[in-house]
XYZ file of N, CA and C in Angstrom:
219
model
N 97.990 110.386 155.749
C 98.749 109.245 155.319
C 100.149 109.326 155.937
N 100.319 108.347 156.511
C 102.304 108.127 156.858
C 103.097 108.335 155.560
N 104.291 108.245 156.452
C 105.351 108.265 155.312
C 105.650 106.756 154.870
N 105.218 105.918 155.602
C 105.323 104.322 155.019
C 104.545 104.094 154.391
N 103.091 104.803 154.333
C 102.009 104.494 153.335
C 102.166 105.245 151.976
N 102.654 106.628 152.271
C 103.242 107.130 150.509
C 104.538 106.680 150.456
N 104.923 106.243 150.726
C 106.238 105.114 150.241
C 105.318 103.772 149.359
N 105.095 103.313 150.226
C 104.789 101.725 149.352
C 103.695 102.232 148.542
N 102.971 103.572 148.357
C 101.908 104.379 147.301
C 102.922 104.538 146.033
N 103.902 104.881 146.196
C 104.944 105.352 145.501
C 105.461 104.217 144.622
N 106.207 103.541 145.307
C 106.189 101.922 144.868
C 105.156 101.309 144.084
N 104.373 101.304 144.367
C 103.374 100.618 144.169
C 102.945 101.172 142.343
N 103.017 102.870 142.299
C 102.775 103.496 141.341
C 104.046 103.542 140.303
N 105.097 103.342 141.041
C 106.577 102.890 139.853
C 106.426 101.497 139.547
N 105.917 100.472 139.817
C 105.864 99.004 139.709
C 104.661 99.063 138.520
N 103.999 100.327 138.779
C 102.757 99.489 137.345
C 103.607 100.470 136.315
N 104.300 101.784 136.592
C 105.020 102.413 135.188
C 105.924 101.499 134.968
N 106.454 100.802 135.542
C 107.855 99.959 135.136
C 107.218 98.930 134.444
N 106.277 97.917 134.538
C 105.143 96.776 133.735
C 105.030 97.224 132.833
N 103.976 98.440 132.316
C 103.245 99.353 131.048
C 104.504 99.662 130.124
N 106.150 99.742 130.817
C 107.140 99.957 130.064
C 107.115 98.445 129.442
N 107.702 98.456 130.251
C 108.228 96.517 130.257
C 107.100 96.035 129.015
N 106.077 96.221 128.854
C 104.845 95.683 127.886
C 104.832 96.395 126.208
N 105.484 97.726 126.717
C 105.650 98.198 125.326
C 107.025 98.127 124.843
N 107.638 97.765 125.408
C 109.041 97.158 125.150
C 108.791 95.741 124.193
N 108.173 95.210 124.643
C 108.218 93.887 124.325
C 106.595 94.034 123.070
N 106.169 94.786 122.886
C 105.136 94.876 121.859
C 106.057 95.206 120.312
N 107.123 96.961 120.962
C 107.923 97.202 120.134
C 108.729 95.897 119.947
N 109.348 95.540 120.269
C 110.373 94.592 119.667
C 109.847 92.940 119.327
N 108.649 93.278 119.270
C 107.427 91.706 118.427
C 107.366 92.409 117.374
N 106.707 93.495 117.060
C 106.425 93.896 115.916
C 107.876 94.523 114.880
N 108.916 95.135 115.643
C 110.443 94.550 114.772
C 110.687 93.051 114.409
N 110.145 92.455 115.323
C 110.601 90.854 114.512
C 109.704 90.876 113.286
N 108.604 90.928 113.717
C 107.503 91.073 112.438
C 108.509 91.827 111.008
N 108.514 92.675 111.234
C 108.903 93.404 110.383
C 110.096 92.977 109.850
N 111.225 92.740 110.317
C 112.108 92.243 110.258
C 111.500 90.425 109.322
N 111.172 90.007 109.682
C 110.580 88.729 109.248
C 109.566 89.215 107.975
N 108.829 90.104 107.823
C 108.184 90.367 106.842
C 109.100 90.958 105.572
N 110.144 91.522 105.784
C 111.305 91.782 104.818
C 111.975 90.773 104.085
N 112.612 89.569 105.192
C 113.225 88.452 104.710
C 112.716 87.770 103.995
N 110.614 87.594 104.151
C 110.159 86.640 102.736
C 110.045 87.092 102.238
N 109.856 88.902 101.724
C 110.036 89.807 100.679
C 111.068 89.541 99.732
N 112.102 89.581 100.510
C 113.764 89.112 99.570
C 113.549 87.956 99.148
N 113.131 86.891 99.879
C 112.984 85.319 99.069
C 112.128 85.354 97.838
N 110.862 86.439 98.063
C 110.197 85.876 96.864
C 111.042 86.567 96.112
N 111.406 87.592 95.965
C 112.038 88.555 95.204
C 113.039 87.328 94.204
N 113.968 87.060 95.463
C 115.338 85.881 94.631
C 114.539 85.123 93.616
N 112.648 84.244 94.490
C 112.766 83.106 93.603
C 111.588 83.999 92.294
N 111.139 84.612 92.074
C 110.899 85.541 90.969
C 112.257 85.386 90.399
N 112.991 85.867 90.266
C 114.205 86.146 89.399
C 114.945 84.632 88.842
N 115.137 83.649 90.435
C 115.320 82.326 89.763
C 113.959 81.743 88.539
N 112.785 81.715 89.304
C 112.621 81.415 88.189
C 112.150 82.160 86.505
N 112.346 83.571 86.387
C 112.629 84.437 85.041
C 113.919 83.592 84.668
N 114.996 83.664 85.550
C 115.839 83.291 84.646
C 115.817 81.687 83.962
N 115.412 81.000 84.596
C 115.247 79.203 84.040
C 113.995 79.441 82.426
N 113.131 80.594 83.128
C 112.214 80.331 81.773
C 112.940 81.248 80.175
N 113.546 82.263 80.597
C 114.857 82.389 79.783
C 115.590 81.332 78.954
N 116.111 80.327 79.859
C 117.297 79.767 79.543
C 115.956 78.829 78.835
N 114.860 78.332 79.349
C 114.538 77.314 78.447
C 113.624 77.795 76.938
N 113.580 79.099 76.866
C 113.223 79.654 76.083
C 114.509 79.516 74.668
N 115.384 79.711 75.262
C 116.689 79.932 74.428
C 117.095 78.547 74.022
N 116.910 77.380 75.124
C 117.091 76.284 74.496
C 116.290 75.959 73.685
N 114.849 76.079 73.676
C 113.480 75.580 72.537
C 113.889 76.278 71.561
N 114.876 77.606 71.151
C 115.248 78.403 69.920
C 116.010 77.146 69.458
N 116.924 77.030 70.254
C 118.288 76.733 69.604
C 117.812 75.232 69.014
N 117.503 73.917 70.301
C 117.300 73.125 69.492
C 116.055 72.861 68.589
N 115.130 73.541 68.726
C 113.494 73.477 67.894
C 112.722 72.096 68.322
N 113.344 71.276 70.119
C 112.575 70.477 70.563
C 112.310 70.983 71.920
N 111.098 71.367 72.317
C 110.772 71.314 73.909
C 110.732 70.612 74.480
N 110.768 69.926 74.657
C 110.857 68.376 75.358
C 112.172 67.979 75.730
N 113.465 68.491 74.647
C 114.326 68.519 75.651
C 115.243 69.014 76.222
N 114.796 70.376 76.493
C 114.904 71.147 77.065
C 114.517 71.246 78.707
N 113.715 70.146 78.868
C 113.541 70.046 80.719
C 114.406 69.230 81.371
């Protein structure tokens, strides 16, 4: 083999390690979005759990106080 043929062999063999990088680069940082995105509707349900405990609270406390459910919504 020449030295121009293990050259562009060479090349040729850094161009597919540099791709296979390049591919798990971009796998890792899909599956951080994922993740990242799978956290944020974690926290939402989390908030709206708590919003709504607290409304059934408050209308709990109103059906005490006035002894009508109805108007309480």
């Amino acid at each position: 083999m020449s030295t121009i043929e293990k050259t562009t062999q060479k090349i040729r063999e850094n161009q597919f390690v540099n791709k296979l990088i390049s591919s798990w680069k971009e796998i890792l940082f899909g599956a951080g979005l994922l993740f990242f995105g799978y956290k944020v509707l974690n926290t939402l349900e989390s908030i709206n759990n708590n919003v709504y405990e607290a409304g059934h609270k408050v209308y709990k406390l109103c059906v005490e106080q006035t002894h009508n459910p109805y108007g309480c919504m």
